[in-house]
């Protein structure tokens, strides 16, 4: 993630170095930290991913349920059910972005602006002192659009394949139950 952020933030410096070269450059910038500098943003990345993933699935389920409760006839045709997946996926991607944006902003700040010398909480405190709480939400609009489109596509493809193979929610529950029973 540190390499990706550097390549995006300073493409003229890092693009030609590639992944390995960028990793080596970052690791050599501070003799005391070395390779640890590559992982300075890891706690923020993990927090962001857990929050994003949790909200993504929760919001998708709730949005789908809400749409189907208003229009139960949408369940009857595959095309309308897939349309619900697309809309609910877009909603879940945008909502996930709103909730996880502060962690993403801190991750970017810690990895890029502080040179990897700050922890998650110190980075967040410094960001808020310098730019106010709004600095945690910089770039939120474009991230909502991007994530809404990507997540909508993911859920659409998931439901397309479920429909193509005739897999129902009950089938998935049975597979989970079987897996849990095997682990006992």
Protein backbone atom coordinates (compact mmCIF):
# COMPACT_ATOMS: atom_id res chain seq x y z
CA UNK A 1 0.00 0.00 0.00
CA UNK A 2 2.87 2.36 0.79
CA UNK A 3 4.31 1.73 -2.67
CA UNK A 4 0.96 2.35 -4.35
CA UNK A 5 0.46 5.62 -2.49
CA UNK A 6 3.95 6.81 -3.42
CA UNK A 7 3.47 5.87 -7.08
CA UNK A 8 0.17 7.78 -7.20
CA UNK A 9 1.43 10.78 -5.23
CA UNK A 10 4.76 11.12 -7.04
CA UNK A 11 4.56 9.18 -10.32
CA UNK A 12 7.57 10.92 -11.86
CA UNK A 13 9.78 9.55 -9.08
CA UNK A 14 8.39 6.05 -8.48
CA UNK A 15 6.60 4.80 -11.62
CA UNK A 16 9.75 3.69 -13.42
CA UNK A 17 11.16 2.00 -10.28
CA UNK A 18 8.35 -0.57 -10.21
CA UNK A 19 7.12 -2.33 -7.09
CA UNK A 20 10.46 -3.78 -5.95
CA UNK A 21 12.37 -0.60 -6.70
CA UNK A 22 9.83 1.56 -4.90
CA UNK A 23 9.95 -0.78 -1.89
CA UNK A 24 13.73 -0.50 -1.80
CA UNK A 25 13.63 3.30 -2.08
CA UNK A 26 11.14 3.60 0.78
CA UNK A 27 13.09 1.16 2.95
CA UNK A 28 16.37 3.04 2.38
CA UNK A 29 14.97 6.49 3.24
CA UNK A 30 15.40 5.97 6.95
CA UNK A 31 18.20 3.71 8.18
CA UNK A 32 16.62 3.37 11.61
CA UNK A 33 13.20 2.20 10.32
CA UNK A 34 14.31 0.42 7.15
CA UNK A 35 11.69 -2.06 5.90
CA UNK A 36 9.41 -1.21 8.86
CA UNK A 37 8.65 2.06 7.10
CA UNK A 38 6.74 0.11 4.43
CA UNK A 39 4.33 -1.08 7.12
CA UNK A 40 3.77 2.21 8.96
CA UNK A 41 0.22 2.49 7.60
CA UNK A 42 -0.73 -1.16 8.21
CA UNK A 43 -2.94 -0.59 11.30
CA UNK A 44 -4.90 2.11 9.48
CA UNK A 45 -5.18 -0.09 6.38
CA UNK A 46 -6.54 -2.98 8.44
CA UNK A 47 -9.03 -0.75 10.24
CA UNK A 48 -10.17 0.73 6.94
CA UNK A 49 -10.60 -2.65 5.27
CA UNK A 50 -12.55 -4.18 8.16
CA UNK A 51 -14.85 -1.17 8.39
CA UNK A 52 -15.32 -0.97 4.62
CA UNK A 53 -16.02 -4.69 4.21
CA UNK A 54 -18.40 -4.89 7.15
CA UNK A 55 -20.43 -1.89 6.06
CA UNK A 56 -20.39 -3.07 2.44
CA UNK A 57 -22.17 -6.34 3.20
CA UNK A 58 -24.48 -4.92 5.87
CA UNK A 59 -25.57 -2.02 3.67
CA UNK A 60 -26.07 -4.28 0.64
CA UNK A 61 -28.33 -6.65 2.57
CA UNK A 62 -30.34 -3.83 4.14
CA UNK A 63 -30.71 -1.91 0.86
CA UNK A 64 -31.80 -5.08 -0.98
CA UNK A 65 -34.33 -5.90 1.73
CA UNK A 66 -35.71 -2.35 1.67
CA UNK A 67 -36.09 -2.31 -2.12
CA UNK A 68 -37.72 -5.76 -2.18
CA UNK A 69 -40.08 -4.79 0.67
CA UNK A 70 -41.29 -1.81 -1.37
CA UNK A 71 -41.36 -3.73 -4.67
CA UNK A 72 -41.71 -7.48 -3.98
CA UNK A 73 -42.48 -8.06 -7.66
CA UNK A 74 -38.81 -7.29 -8.43
CA UNK A 75 -37.93 -10.77 -7.10
CA UNK A 76 -39.98 -12.45 -9.82
CA UNK A 77 -37.83 -11.59 -12.86
CA UNK A 78 -34.08 -12.15 -12.98
CA UNK A 79 -33.42 -8.84 -14.70
CA UNK A 80 -35.21 -6.78 -12.03
CA UNK A 81 -33.59 -8.78 -9.21
CA UNK A 82 -30.20 -8.06 -10.80
CA UNK A 83 -31.17 -4.40 -11.05
CA UNK A 84 -31.81 -4.42 -7.31
CA UNK A 85 -28.33 -5.93 -6.81
CA UNK A 86 -26.84 -3.14 -8.89
CA UNK A 87 -28.65 -0.36 -7.01
CA UNK A 88 -28.07 -1.90 -3.56
CA UNK A 89 -24.40 -2.45 -4.45
CA UNK A 90 -24.04 1.21 -5.43
CA UNK A 91 -25.62 2.31 -2.17
CA UNK A 92 -23.40 -0.02 -0.15
CA UNK A 93 -20.23 1.13 -1.91
CA UNK A 94 -21.01 4.80 -1.32
CA UNK A 95 -21.97 4.24 2.32
CA UNK A 96 -18.85 2.13 2.93
CA UNK A 97 -16.75 4.96 1.55
CA UNK A 98 -18.32 7.52 3.86
CA UNK A 99 -17.71 5.36 6.93
CA UNK A 100 -14.15 4.29 6.05
CA UNK A 101 -12.90 7.58 4.54
CA UNK A 102 -11.30 8.90 7.77
CA UNK A 103 -9.18 5.74 8.10
CA UNK A 104 -8.22 5.96 4.42
CA UNK A 105 -7.22 9.61 4.79
CA UNK A 106 -5.09 8.81 7.82
CA UNK A 107 -3.48 5.89 5.98
CA UNK A 108 -2.55 8.14 3.07
CA UNK A 109 -1.28 10.87 5.39
CA UNK A 110 0.82 8.50 7.50
CA UNK A 111 2.34 6.81 4.46
CA UNK A 112 2.91 9.91 2.34
CA UNK A 113 2.89 13.20 4.23
CA UNK A 114 4.54 12.10 7.47
CA UNK A 115 7.11 9.92 5.73
CA UNK A 116 5.88 6.90 7.68
CA UNK A 117 7.16 8.33 10.95
CA UNK A 118 3.75 8.64 12.63
CA UNK A 119 1.41 6.04 13.98
CA UNK A 120 -2.30 5.96 13.16
CA UNK A 121 -3.49 7.98 16.15
CA UNK A 122 -0.65 10.51 15.97
CA UNK A 123 -1.30 10.93 12.25
CA UNK A 124 -5.03 11.48 12.81
CA UNK A 125 -4.34 14.02 15.57
CA UNK A 126 -1.89 15.92 13.39
CA UNK A 127 -4.28 15.91 10.43
CA UNK A 128 -7.09 17.31 12.55
CA UNK A 129 -4.82 19.97 14.10
CA UNK A 130 -3.59 21.08 10.67
CA UNK A 131 -6.75 20.82 8.57
CA UNK A 132 -9.64 20.30 10.97
CA UNK A 133 -12.01 17.33 11.00
CA UNK A 134 -12.91 18.02 7.36
CA UNK A 135 -9.38 16.91 6.37
CA UNK A 136 -10.44 13.35 7.23
CA UNK A 137 -13.02 13.53 4.42
CA UNK A 138 -10.92 15.02 1.60
CA UNK A 139 -11.75 13.27 -1.69
CA UNK A 140 -14.92 11.68 -0.34
CA UNK A 141 -17.14 12.51 -3.33
CA UNK A 142 -14.93 10.86 -5.93
CA UNK A 143 -14.32 7.88 -3.65
CA UNK A 144 -18.08 7.38 -3.20
CA UNK A 145 -18.63 7.39 -6.96
CA UNK A 146 -15.69 5.05 -7.59
CA UNK A 147 -16.56 2.59 -4.80
CA UNK A 148 -20.28 2.74 -5.60
CA UNK A 149 -19.58 1.68 -9.19
CA UNK A 150 -17.05 -1.02 -8.27
CA UNK A 151 -19.15 -2.54 -5.46
CA UNK A 152 -22.31 -2.39 -7.59
CA UNK A 153 -20.46 -4.36 -10.25
CA UNK A 154 -19.18 -6.89 -7.71
CA UNK A 155 -22.64 -7.61 -6.31
CA UNK A 156 -24.15 -7.69 -9.79
CA UNK A 157 -21.61 -10.29 -10.93
CA UNK A 158 -22.10 -12.28 -7.72
CA UNK A 159 -25.85 -12.45 -8.32
CA UNK A 160 -25.43 -13.15 -12.06
CA UNK A 161 -23.34 -16.22 -11.24
CA UNK A 162 -25.69 -17.29 -8.45
CA UNK A 163 -28.61 -17.08 -10.88
CA UNK A 164 -26.68 -18.83 -13.67
CA UNK A 165 -25.81 -21.76 -11.42
CA UNK A 166 -29.16 -21.81 -9.61
CA UNK A 167 -27.63 -21.15 -6.19
CA UNK A 168 -30.06 -19.85 -3.59
CA UNK A 169 -29.52 -18.26 -0.21
CA UNK A 170 -30.62 -21.55 1.35
CA UNK A 171 -27.84 -23.36 -0.56
CA UNK A 172 -25.30 -20.95 0.89
CA UNK A 173 -26.68 -21.44 4.41
CA UNK A 174 -26.40 -25.21 4.00
CA UNK A 175 -22.80 -24.90 2.83
CA UNK A 176 -21.99 -22.74 5.87
CA UNK A 177 -23.69 -25.20 8.22
CA UNK A 178 -21.79 -28.11 6.67
CA UNK A 179 -18.49 -26.25 6.99
CA UNK A 180 -19.17 -25.41 10.63
CA UNK A 181 -20.17 -29.02 11.36
CA UNK A 182 -16.94 -30.32 9.80
CA UNK A 183 -14.88 -28.03 12.04
CA UNK A 184 -16.38 -29.44 15.26
